Backbone as a ProteinNet text record, in pm:
[ID]
protein_1_A
[PRIMARY]
MKILIIGATGMAGSAITAAALANGHTVTALGRSAEKLAQLPDHTNLTRMAKDAFSLTATDLAAVDVVVDAMATPPAQAYLHVDLATKLVAEVRTKTSPRLVFILGAGSLHTGADHHLLVEDIAADPANAGFLAIPQNQLKELTFLQTVDNVDWVGISPAADFHAGPATTALTGTDDLLVNAAGQSVTTAGTMAQAVLAEIEQPAHHQMRFTVANAD
[TERTIARY]
-11881.4	-11966.8	-11944.9	-12044.3	-12032.6	-11994.9	-11878.8	-11824.8	-11803.3	-11856.3	-11832.4	-11727.6	-11618.7	-11510.6	-11501	-11534.1	-11526.8	-11384	-11325.3	-11185.4	-11092.1	-11130.3	-11057.8	-10920.1	-10890.3	-10758.2	-10661.4	-10709.5	-10623	-10538.4	-10458.2	-10367.6	-10444	-10539.2	-10616	-10708.4	-10777.8	-10876.2	-10816.7	-10700.1	-10639	-10592.5	-10543.1	-10502	-10623.4	-10733.6	-10855.8	-10911.6	-10906.1	-10951.4	-10872.7	-10740.7	-10655.4	-10683.7	-10700.8	-10725.3	-10861.1	-10961.7	-11095.5	-11097.4	-11030.8	-11024	-10947	-10839	-10759.1	-10838.4	-10937.2	-11020.4	-11145.9	-11155	-11264	-11390.7	-11386.8	-11505.8	-11523.9	-11644.3	-11675.6	-11669.6	-11586.4	-11556.9	-11599.1	-11669.9	-11691.8	-11601.3	-11504.2	-11407.4	-11456.3	-11487.8	-11540.5	-11433	-11419.2	-11328.1	-11371.7	-11324.9	-11363.8	-11286.6	-11167.9	-11082.3	-11083.4	-11137.3	-11135.5	-10992.6	-10904.9	-10764	-10698.6	-10723.5	-10666.3	-10730	-10859.1	-10925.2	-10867.7	-10830.9	-10775.6	-10641.4	-10576.2	-10446.8	-10459.6	-10581	-10600.8	-10579.7	-10516.7	-10492.9	-10623.4	-10621	-10739.8	-10773.8	-10901.2	-10947.3	-11090.6	-11122.2	-11256.8	-11365.4	-11331.3	-11431.3	-11431.7	-11362.2	-11351.1	-11431.2	-11515.3	-11585.3	-11540	-11503.1	-11460.4	-11579.3	-11597	-11708.1	-11651.5	-11640	-11592.9	-11712.2	-11722.2	-11841.2	-11810.8	-11870.9	-11858.5	-11941.2	-11883.4	-11954.1	-12085.2	-12093.5	-12214.6	-12328.8	-12299	-12405.6	-12453.8	-12401.4	-12450.7	-12597.9	-12674.5	-12817.1	-12845.7	-12966.6	-13009.2	-13004.7	-13032.7	-13026.8	-12883.6	-12788.3	-12646.1	-12605.4	-12645.6	-12603.6	-12673.3	-12797.4	-12872.2	-12815.9	-12734.1	-12679.8	-12559.6	-12511.9	-12393.1	-12423.4	-12334	-12348.4	-12278.7	-12168.4	-12085.6	-12038	-12039	-11978.5	-11862.5	-11744.5	-11627.8	-11600.1	-11605.6	-11577.6	-11431.4	-11347.2	-11205	-11169.7	-11267.2	-11246.8	-11142.9	-11054.5	-10959.3	-10998.6	-10965.8	-10998.6	-10878.6	-10869.7	-10773.9	-10821.1	-10730.3	-10770.6	-10883.2	-10882.5	-10985.2	-11124.9	-11133	-11263.7	-11282	-11216.2	-11222.7	-11363.7	-11446.3	-11585.3	-11661.9	-11609.5	-11677.1	-11678.4	-11585.8	-11589.8	-11722.4	-11763.4	-11889.8	-12007.1	-11997.9	-12107.9	-12133.1	-12025.5	-12044.4	-12099.6	-12049	-12103.9	-12252.8	-12290.8	-12431.7	-12514.8	-12462.6	-12535.6	-12552.9	-12444.5	-12452.4	-12550	-12542.5	-12635	-12778.6	-12803.1	-12939.3	-12995.6	-12909.4	-12955.2	-12988.6	-12925.8	-12946.1	-13017.2	-13061.8	-13129.6	-13243.8	-13249.1	-13352.7	-13346.5	-13247.3	-13233.6	-13134.9	-13149.5	-13060.9	-12925.8	-12916.5	-12789.7	-12791.8	-12676.5	-12544.2	-12492.2	-12391.1	-12317.3	-12221.4	-12202.7	-12114.7	-11987.3	-11873.5	-11742.7	-11671.3	-11633.8	-11569.5	-11424.3	-11332.8	-11192.7	-11179.9	-11155.4	-11148.3	-11002.3	-10980.8	-10846	-10805.5	-10678.3	-10627.2	-10655.1	-10691.2	-10709	-10815.9	-10912.4	-11021.5	-10987.3	-10865.1	-10821.5	-10768.5	-10775.9	-10727.1	-10583.2	-10508.6	-10368.7	-10325.4	-10211.8	-10155.9	-10220.6	-10154.5	-10203.5	-10338.3	-10363.8	-10491.3	-10598.9	-10565.7	-10663.7	-10720.3	-10636.1	-10683	-10686.5	-10750.3	-10760.2	-10630	-10588.9	-10467.1	-10476.3	-10596.5	-10610.8	-10564.5	-10568.6	-10520.3	-10368.7	-10298.5	-10153.9	-10121.1	-10200.5	-10179.2	-10198	-10301.4	-10330.7	-10225.2	-10159.1	-10061.9	-9933.6	-9909.5	-9788.1	-9820.9	-9766.8	-9797.5	-9763.1	-9670.3	-9632.1	-9746.1	-9845.9	-9957.6	-10077.1	-10063.2	-10178.2	-10234.5	-10149.4	-10192.7	-10288.2	-10282.5	-10372.1	-10461.2	-10457.5	-10532	-10680.7	-10736.4	-10880.2	-10921.6	-10830.8	-10867.3	-10895	-10800.2	-10834.6	-10948.3	-10960.7	-11071.1	-11205.3	-11215.4	-11341.5	-11365.6	-11259.4	-11278.8	-11329.1	-11290.8	-11347.3	-11496.2	-11532.2	-11673.7	-11751.5	-11687.5	-11751.8	-11783.7	-11687.2	-11711.9	-11819.8	-11814	-11914.7	-12054.7	-12067.8	-12197.1	-12236.5	-12145.1	-12177.9	-12222.8	-12165.9	-12201.6	-12344.2	-12410.7	-12552.5	-12643.8	-12586	-12665.4	-12686.1	-12812.1	-12839.6	-12930.5	-12958.6	-13043.7	-12977.7	-12845	-12764.6	-12651.5	-12619	-12508.2	-12378.3	-12313.6	-12189.9	-12076.6	-11955.1	-11835.4	-11729.9	-11654.4	-11543.1	-11411.5	-11307.8	-11175.7	-11073.1	-10999.6	-10895.3	-10757	-10665.8	-10527.3	-10453.5	-10326.9	-10240.9	-10198.1	-10109.1	-10071.7	-10007.1	-9924.4	-9854.8	-9920.3	-9993.8	-10066	-10003.9	-9939.6	-9872.5	-9879.4	-9840.8	-9841.6	-9741.9	-9775.8	-9687	-9763.2	-9691.1	-9755.7	-9817.7	-9901.3	-9963	-9861	-9875.1	-9794.5	-9889.8	-9833.4	-9914.5	-9977.8	-10102.6	-10176.7	-10202.5	-10206.3	-10258.2	-10395.8	-10490.1	-10621.7	-10662.2	-10742.7	-10794.2	-10926.6	-10971.3	-11101.3	-11089.2	-11057.2	-11055.8	-10923.7	-10824.4	-10695	-10589.9	-10504.6	-10397.2	-10306.8	-10279.9	-10197	-10050.3	-9964.5	-9819.2	-9761.7	-9674.4	-9619.3	-9501.6	-9443	-9336.9	-9213.9	-9197.8	-9083.2	-9113.7	-9231.5	-9269.1	-9321.2	-9357.3	-9405.1	-9557.4	-9617.1	-9761	-9782.5	-9784	-9782.8	-9888.4	-9955.8	-10043.1	-10009	-9976.5	-9958.4	-10093.3	-10101.9	-10226.9	-10261	-10159.7	-10184	-10245.4	-10196.9	-10252.9	-10396.8	-10422.7	-10559.6	-10650.2	-10602.9	-10684.7	-10721.7	-10627.1	-10655.7	-10756.9	-10748.1	-10844.6	-10984.6	-10991.6	-11120.8	-11182.7	-11102.1	-11155.3	-11196.5	-11119.9	-11156.5	-11289.9	-11312.2	-11437.2	-11553.9	-11529.6	-11634.3	-11675.1	-11575.5	-11602.6	-11654.5	-11607.8	-11653.4	-11682.9	-11798.7	-11830	-11821.1	-11746	-11728.8	-11760	-11776.3	-11800.4	-11920.8	-12014.8	-12134.8	-12163.9	-12184.8	-12215.4	-12110.7	-11984.7	-11873	-11748	-11645	-11515.9	-11413.6	-11323.4	-11206.5	-11082.7	-10965.9	-10841.2	-10744.6	-10659.2	-10563.9	-10427.1	-10322.1	-10184.4	-10093.4	-9976.7	-9876.4	-9812.1	-9804.1	-9739	-9587.3	-9535.5	-9390.5	-9358.2
-495.1	-526.1	-669.9	-721.8	-853.7	-834.7	-889.5	-867.1	-1000.5	-1013.9	-1129.3	-1090.1	-1165.7	-1134.2	-1246.1	-1214	-1308.2	-1305.3	-1422.5	-1427.5	-1404.3	-1455.3	-1425.1	-1488.5	-1583.6	-1646.4	-1583.9	-1490.2	-1426.1	-1315.6	-1250.8	-1146.9	-1034	-975.4	-865.6	-916.1	-1026.9	-1077.1	-1117.4	-1180.9	-1222.6	-1103	-999.4	-878.2	-807.6	-804.1	-740.8	-821.7	-953.7	-1039.8	-1011.9	-1007.3	-982.2	-845.7	-744.4	-609.3	-600.2	-666.5	-662.2	-730.1	-842.1	-911.4	-829	-765.2	-682.4	-563.8	-519.4	-406.6	-450.2	-578.1	-626	-665.9	-678.3	-715.6	-867.7	-910.7	-1051.7	-1081.8	-1177	-1200	-1340.3	-1347.5	-1473.3	-1472.5	-1563	-1571.4	-1674.5	-1629.7	-1719.3	-1748.6	-1876.8	-1918.7	-2053	-2086.2	-2214.1	-2331.5	-2305.2	-2411.7	-2418	-2528.5	-2546.9	-2557	-2613.6	-2627.1	-2490.3	-2400	-2265.5	-2188.7	-2204.8	-2137	-2182.5	-2308.6	-2362.1	-2298.6	-2239.2	-2175.9	-2034.9	-1979.4	-1849.9	-1866.9	-1769.9	-1782.1	-1797.1	-1883.5	-1902	-1773.6	-1746.7	-1628.1	-1654.7	-1610.3	-1635.4	-1567.9	-1461.4	-1388.6	-1430	-1538.7	-1581.3	-1708.4	-1704	-1822.1	-1847.2	-1969.9	-2006.1	-2065.1	-2022.1	-2071.6	-2118.1	-2248.9	-2304.8	-2314.8	-2218.4	-2208.1	-2123.2	-2155	-2071.4	-1944.8	-1831	-1704.4	-1698.1	-1768.5	-1763.6	-1843.8	-1920	-1993.7	-1920.8	-1801.1	-1721.4	-1685.7	-1692.3	-1661.4	-1525.5	-1478.1	-1353.6	-1367.4	-1485.3	-1509.6	-1499	-1556.9	-1544.8	-1398.3	-1320.9	-1181	-1096.5	-1129.1	-1052.6	-1070.6	-1174.2	-1203.2	-1115.6	-1034.7	-951.3	-805	-719.5	-575.1	-528.3	-596.5	-556.3	-680.6	-674	-777.6	-713.8	-773	-727.5	-828.4	-783.3	-869.4	-851.5	-944.1	-942.7	-1064.5	-1114.6	-1234.1	-1209.9	-1306.9	-1305.4	-1414.7	-1394.7	-1494.4	-1515.4	-1631.3	-1646.7	-1564.2	-1523.3	-1438.2	-1496.6	-1629.6	-1690.5	-1679.6	-1652.7	-1638.4	-1499.8	-1402.1	-1266.3	-1208.6	-1261.1	-1215.2	-1237.3	-1325.9	-1353	-1230.7	-1138	-1013.8	-941.2	-932.8	-866.8	-950.6	-1081.5	-1169.4	-1166.3	-1167.4	-1167.3	-1033.4	-924.5	-793.9	-787.4	-842.5	-843.9	-924.7	-1041.2	-1126.5	-1057.4	-1000.8	-937.8	-820.5	-740.4	-627	-676.1	-779.6	-830.9	-882.3	-942.8	-999.8	-893.6	-776.2	-676.9	-550.7	-547.7	-427	-386.1	-256.2	-188.7	-224.2	-303.8	-336.3	-239.9	-217	-123.1	-185.4	-316.7	-383.6	-518.7	-575.3	-526.2	-422.1	-351.7	-263.7	-348.9	-313.2	-388	-309.2	-373.2	-312.8	-396.6	-335.4	-406.6	-362.8	-460.9	-431	-436	-322.2	-309.1	-301.9	-299	-288.9	-144.4	-127.2	5.8	44.8	-53.4	-25.4	76.9	94	189.4	330	349.3	483.3	560.9	692.3	779.4	820.7	841.8	879.9	960.7	1027.4	1101.1	1235.3	1314.5	1448.7	1446.7	1338.8	1328.9	1256.4	1218.7	1159.9	1028	947.7	819.8	715	603	495.1	415.3	378.2	299.2	167.6	110.1	-16.6	-4.6	115	134.4	115.2	161.8	141.5	-6.4	-71.9	-215	-292.3	-258	-328.7	-302.6	-188.4	-151.8	-233.9	-298.7	-377.9	-524.6	-584.4	-725.2	-820.5	-781.6	-867.8	-887.3	-800.5	-808.1	-886.3	-942.9	-1008.5	-1121.6	-1188	-1303.5	-1271.4	-1148.9	-1112.6	-992.8	-945.1	-824.3	-835.1	-955.5	-971.4	-930	-939	-903.9	-754	-664.5	-522.2	-480.7	-545.4	-511.6	-543.4	-657.5	-695.5	-620.4	-579.8	-496.9	-357.9	-310.3	-186.1	-204.7	-317.5	-346.1	-355.6	-412.5	-423.3	-284.9	-193.7	-57.6	10.4	-8.1	52.9	6.2	-122.9	-173.8	-109.7	-107.5	-53.4	92.6	165.8	307.3	328.2	221.4	232	201	155.5	108	221.8	263.1	374.7	338.2	207.7	168.1	59.5	59	-27.4	57.4	38.2	112	37.3	76.9	12.1	113.2	63	145.1	57.5	115	45.1	109.5	28.1	79.9	22.9	111.2	69.2	90.9	-3.3	18.1	99.3	123.2	187.2	84.1	124	37.5	-92.4	-84.5	-201.7	-239.9	-348.4	-394.8	-526.7	-526.6	-648.4	-662.8	-778.3	-804.8	-714.4	-678.9	-594.9	-526.5	-471	-407.8	-272.8	-224.5	-92.9	16.9	122.7	243.6	362.7	481.1	602.1	600.6	639.5	625.4	758.7	752.4	859.9	815.7	906	871.5	967.7	918.3	999.5	942.9	988.2	943.4	859.5	920.6	847.9	856.1	921	935.3	847.1	787.2	702.1	782.7	728.9	798.9	761.1	860.3	841.8	916.9	851.5	917.8	1009.1	1072.3	1170.3	1109.2	978.8	909.3	863.2	899	860.7	719.3	657.4	519.6	515.1	421.5	399.5	259.4	252.4	123.8	123.1	11.4	-12.4	-150	-157.5	-287.5	-335.7	-467	-524.5	-469.1	-441.4	-384.8	-246.4	-165	-31.1	-39.4	-130.8	-150.6	-193.4	-287.3	-336.5	-224.4	-138	-27.1	69.3	90.3	178	116.9	-14	-82.7	-71.6	-97.1	-91.2	50.8	150	288.9	323.1	275.1	302.9	228.1	106.5	29.8	96.7	139.7	193.7	336.3	414.8	553.6	579.6	537.1	548.4	691.8	708.6	841.6	843.2	725.2	715.3	623.8	672.7	594.7	598	479.8	466.5	538.6	511.6	569.1	486.2	514.1	449.4	550.7	505.2	586.4	500	559.6	487.3	518.6	422.4	435.5	386.7	454.1	415.3	439.8	377.2	400.9	538.1	614.2	744.6	731.1	620.1	599.8	451.5
5063.9	4949.1	4904.3	4834.8	4774.3	4627.2	4589.3	4455.8	4386	4266.2	4180.4	4077.4	4071.5	3978.1	3875.2	3751.5	3640.6	3586.3	3570.4	3528.1	3644.7	3761.1	3884.8	3892.4	3805.1	3808.7	3709	3627.8	3529.7	3590.9	3507.9	3556.9	3625.6	3556.6	3615.6	3724.9	3696.7	3791.7	3924.7	3923.5	4049.7	4131	4063.4	4134.9	4195.1	4122.3	4173.3	4289.7	4278.3	4387.3	4514.4	4502.6	4619.6	4680.4	4595.7	4645.7	4713.9	4656.7	4716	4852.4	4864.1	4992.7	5094.8	5051.5	5141.6	5194.9	5117	5157.3	5233.1	5266.5	5350.8	5279.2	5146	5071.2	5069.2	5041.7	5023.4	4874.5	4835.6	4694.6	4651.8	4539.9	4470.7	4348.2	4347.5	4238.4	4138.2	4018	3915.8	3811.8	3779.4	3674.6	3619.9	3500.7	3440.9	3500.2	3555.4	3604.7	3757	3811	3956.5	4006.8	3925.9	3964.9	3982.9	3890	3901.1	4016.1	4035.6	4147.3	4280.5	4289.1	4413.3	4448.2	4347.5	4371.4	4429.3	4431.4	4496.1	4646.1	4712.1	4857	4934.5	5034.1	5118	5194	5205.5	5278.6	5323.9	5443.3	5496.5	5414.3	5342.7	5263.4	5116.7	5084.3	4944.7	4920.2	4816.1	4767.2	4624.2	4595.3	4460.2	4384.2	4260.1	4177.6	4043.9	4026.2	3899.4	3804.7	3715.8	3632.2	3510.8	3400.1	3281.4	3303.3	3273.8	3295.8	3219.2	3107.2	3026.3	3088.1	3193.4	3261.7	3386.8	3412.6	3524.5	3502.1	3609.4	3601.1	3665.2	3643	3706.8	3858.5	3907.2	4052.4	4103.8	4029.1	4065.9	4076.2	3978.5	3972.6	4078.7	4109.1	4208.6	4348.9	4367.8	4500.8	4536	4438.9	4463.5	4435.2	4484.1	4461.9	4335.3	4300.6	4187	4113.5	3980.6	3897.3	3821.2	3834.3	3759.3	3648.8	3524.6	3410.3	3371.1	3417.4	3383.3	3298.2	3224.5	3143.1	3034.1	3017.4	2907	2808.9	2681.8	2579.9	2488.2	2424.7	2315.4	2196.3	2108.1	1994.8	1911.5	1892.1	1807.2	1866.3	1995.1	2060.9	2120.2	2063	2116.5	2110.1	2021.9	2013.5	2144.2	2230.3	2357.4	2449.3	2429.4	2508.4	2485.5	2359.9	2326.6	2375.5	2355.7	2394.5	2545.3	2624.9	2770.4	2818	2762.6	2799.4	2768.5	2652.9	2613.5	2711.4	2751.3	2846.2	2980.6	3032.9	3164.8	3163.7	3061	3049.8	3042.2	2962.3	2947.6	3079.9	3162.1	3289.1	3393.3	3384.3	3491	3443.7	3321.3	3271.8	3364.8	3389.9	3470.2	3618.2	3660	3801.8	3866.4	3995.9	4065	4098	4096.7	4121.4	4049.7	4020.1	4057.8	3959.4	4003.9	3913.6	3831.5	3705	3616.4	3589.5	3612.3	3587.9	3482.4	3371.2	3261.1	3247	3245.9	3216	3064.6	3004.3	2859.4	2814.5	2686	2633.7	2609.4	2570.9	2539.1	2394.6	2311.6	2169.1	2138.6	2228.2	2205.9	2252.1	2300.8	2342.5	2222.5	2231.5	2124.6	2151.2	2042.8	2056.2	1934.2	1945.3	1831.6	1808.9	1724.7	1695.1	1624.8	1552	1479	1559.1	1681.8	1773.4	1719.2	1657.6	1604.3	1714.9	1685.6	1782.4	1787.3	1906.2	1922	1846.3	1835.5	1765.1	1620.4	1563	1426.7	1420.5	1521.7	1527.2	1548.1	1632.3	1656.8	1526.7	1450.8	1325.9	1218.9	1225.9	1123	1130.9	1244	1261	1235.9	1129.3	1099	1212.9	1299.2	1410.9	1510.8	1504.3	1599	1545.9	1426.3	1362.8	1448.3	1524.1	1601.1	1713.3	1765.7	1876.7	1845.6	1722.6	1684.8	1715	1704.4	1727.4	1867.4	1964.3	2101.1	2115	2079.8	2090.8	1998.3	1884.3	1795	1860.3	1925.2	1988.4	2118.5	2187.8	2306.6	2266.5	2149.7	2097.5	2068.4	2009.2	1983.7	2115	2217.2	2348.2	2403.7	2397.4	2444.9	2362.2	2231.4	2143.6	2182	2213.1	2260	2392	2487.4	2619.6	2611	2517.8	2505.2	2457.4	2413.3	2376.8	2494.3	2607.3	2720.7	2819.9	2839.9	2929.7	3046.1	3062.4	3175.1	3260.1	3261	3347.5	3402.7	3530.7	3591.3	3560.8	3451.3	3409.2	3406	3414.2	3395.5	3329.7	3238.4	3174.9	3216.1	3228.4	3265.2	3169.1	3102.6	3009	3069.4	3046.8	3087	2981.1	3006.2	2907.2	2802.5	2711.8	2599.6	2646.3	2749	2802.6	2935.3	2934	3053.4	3096.6	3212	3255.5	3407.2	3455.9	3598.8	3670.1	3793.3	3872.7	3983.4	4079.3	4194.2	4158.9	4249.2	4230.7	4249.7	4171.2	4186.9	4190	4203.8	4188.3	4049.6	4041.6	3916.5	3848	3716.5	3632.6	3584.2	3574.7	3522	3412.1	3321.1	3211.9	3165.8	3049.9	3000.6	2874.5	2763	2636.5	2561.4	2619.8	2553.5	2620.3	2538.7	2588.9	2680.6	2798.8	2895.7	2881	2897	2892.4	3011.2	3087.9	3206	3170.1	3269.7	3246.8	3181.6	3197.9	3137.3	2994.7	2944.1	2809.1	2798.1	2911.4	2912.6	2923.3	2852.7	2859.8	2916.8	3049.5	3120.5	3230	3244.8	3360.1	3415.9	3542.4	3605.6	3659.6	3677.4	3728.4	3865.4	3946.9	4079.2	4071.8	3979.3	3961.1	3910.7	3817.6	3769	3883.1	3966.3	4077.3	4173.2	4203.4	4294.3	4232.8	4102.3	4034.1	4037.3	4017.2	4021.4	4160.1	4263.5	4400.3	4437.8	4395.3	4424	4359.7	4237.2	4167	4230.3	4277.8	4344.4	4476	4552.3	4685.6	4682.8	4586.4	4572.7	4424.3	4378.1	4234.9	4184.3	4077.7	4019.3	3870.1	3810.9	3666.8	3644.1	3565.9	3538.6	3389.6	3333	3190.3	3105.4	3139.5	3066.2	3091.6	3013.2	3027.8	3078.6	3164.8	3197.1	3186.2	3197	3179.6	3294.2	3322.7	3432.6	3385.5	3432.7	3397.8	3517	3512.6	3617.1	3596.7	3702.8	3692.9	3693.1	3746.5	3747.7	3732.7
[MASK]
++++++++++++++++++++++++++++++++++++++++++++++++++++++++++++++++++++++++++++++++++++++++++++++++++++++++++++++++++++++++++++++++++++++++++++++++++++++++++++++++++++++++++++++++++++++++++++++++++++++++++++++++++++++++

């Protein structure tokens, strides 16, 4: 498949890029920094595109089968998560391709006996004030996507602790925060990448969000 990965130089995006290439896909790695894109390993199936995601055209998107939105933002610009999702949806509405895959946050997952949103726990800790806008806007992004019924989209949320690391055996769920047998709620970038590739290659979720975590 032809896959466009937005945010291909970031933690999630670079892991997804590597996994897609390893599985034989043709990848266009999009990032704002040509210098960072140049640091991606050379591969015959890799094309680097130094471009702002907001300047992508309908023609750019029509050239691929799948678009993965793994864009990261600073907290002060966290609203761009919603803006980019809106742009991508607007460009592909009513078209059969590309499929849109969004890497979402864990804040929109439910947790606790009362089934509250994890973002409420994040907001309750003053130490998180500096980055709170990110999970808040990723929740808004999911809320927007849930109104979209004429685009083939899927969202994937990690567990509470999302960090770099290799793939492990995965746990999957739908809307509830996952915790493994050791009481940990962790997703490594490698595990996320494998979940993304599995969904791309054998689609099982349409117009919905699911979540993935490390089983160990």
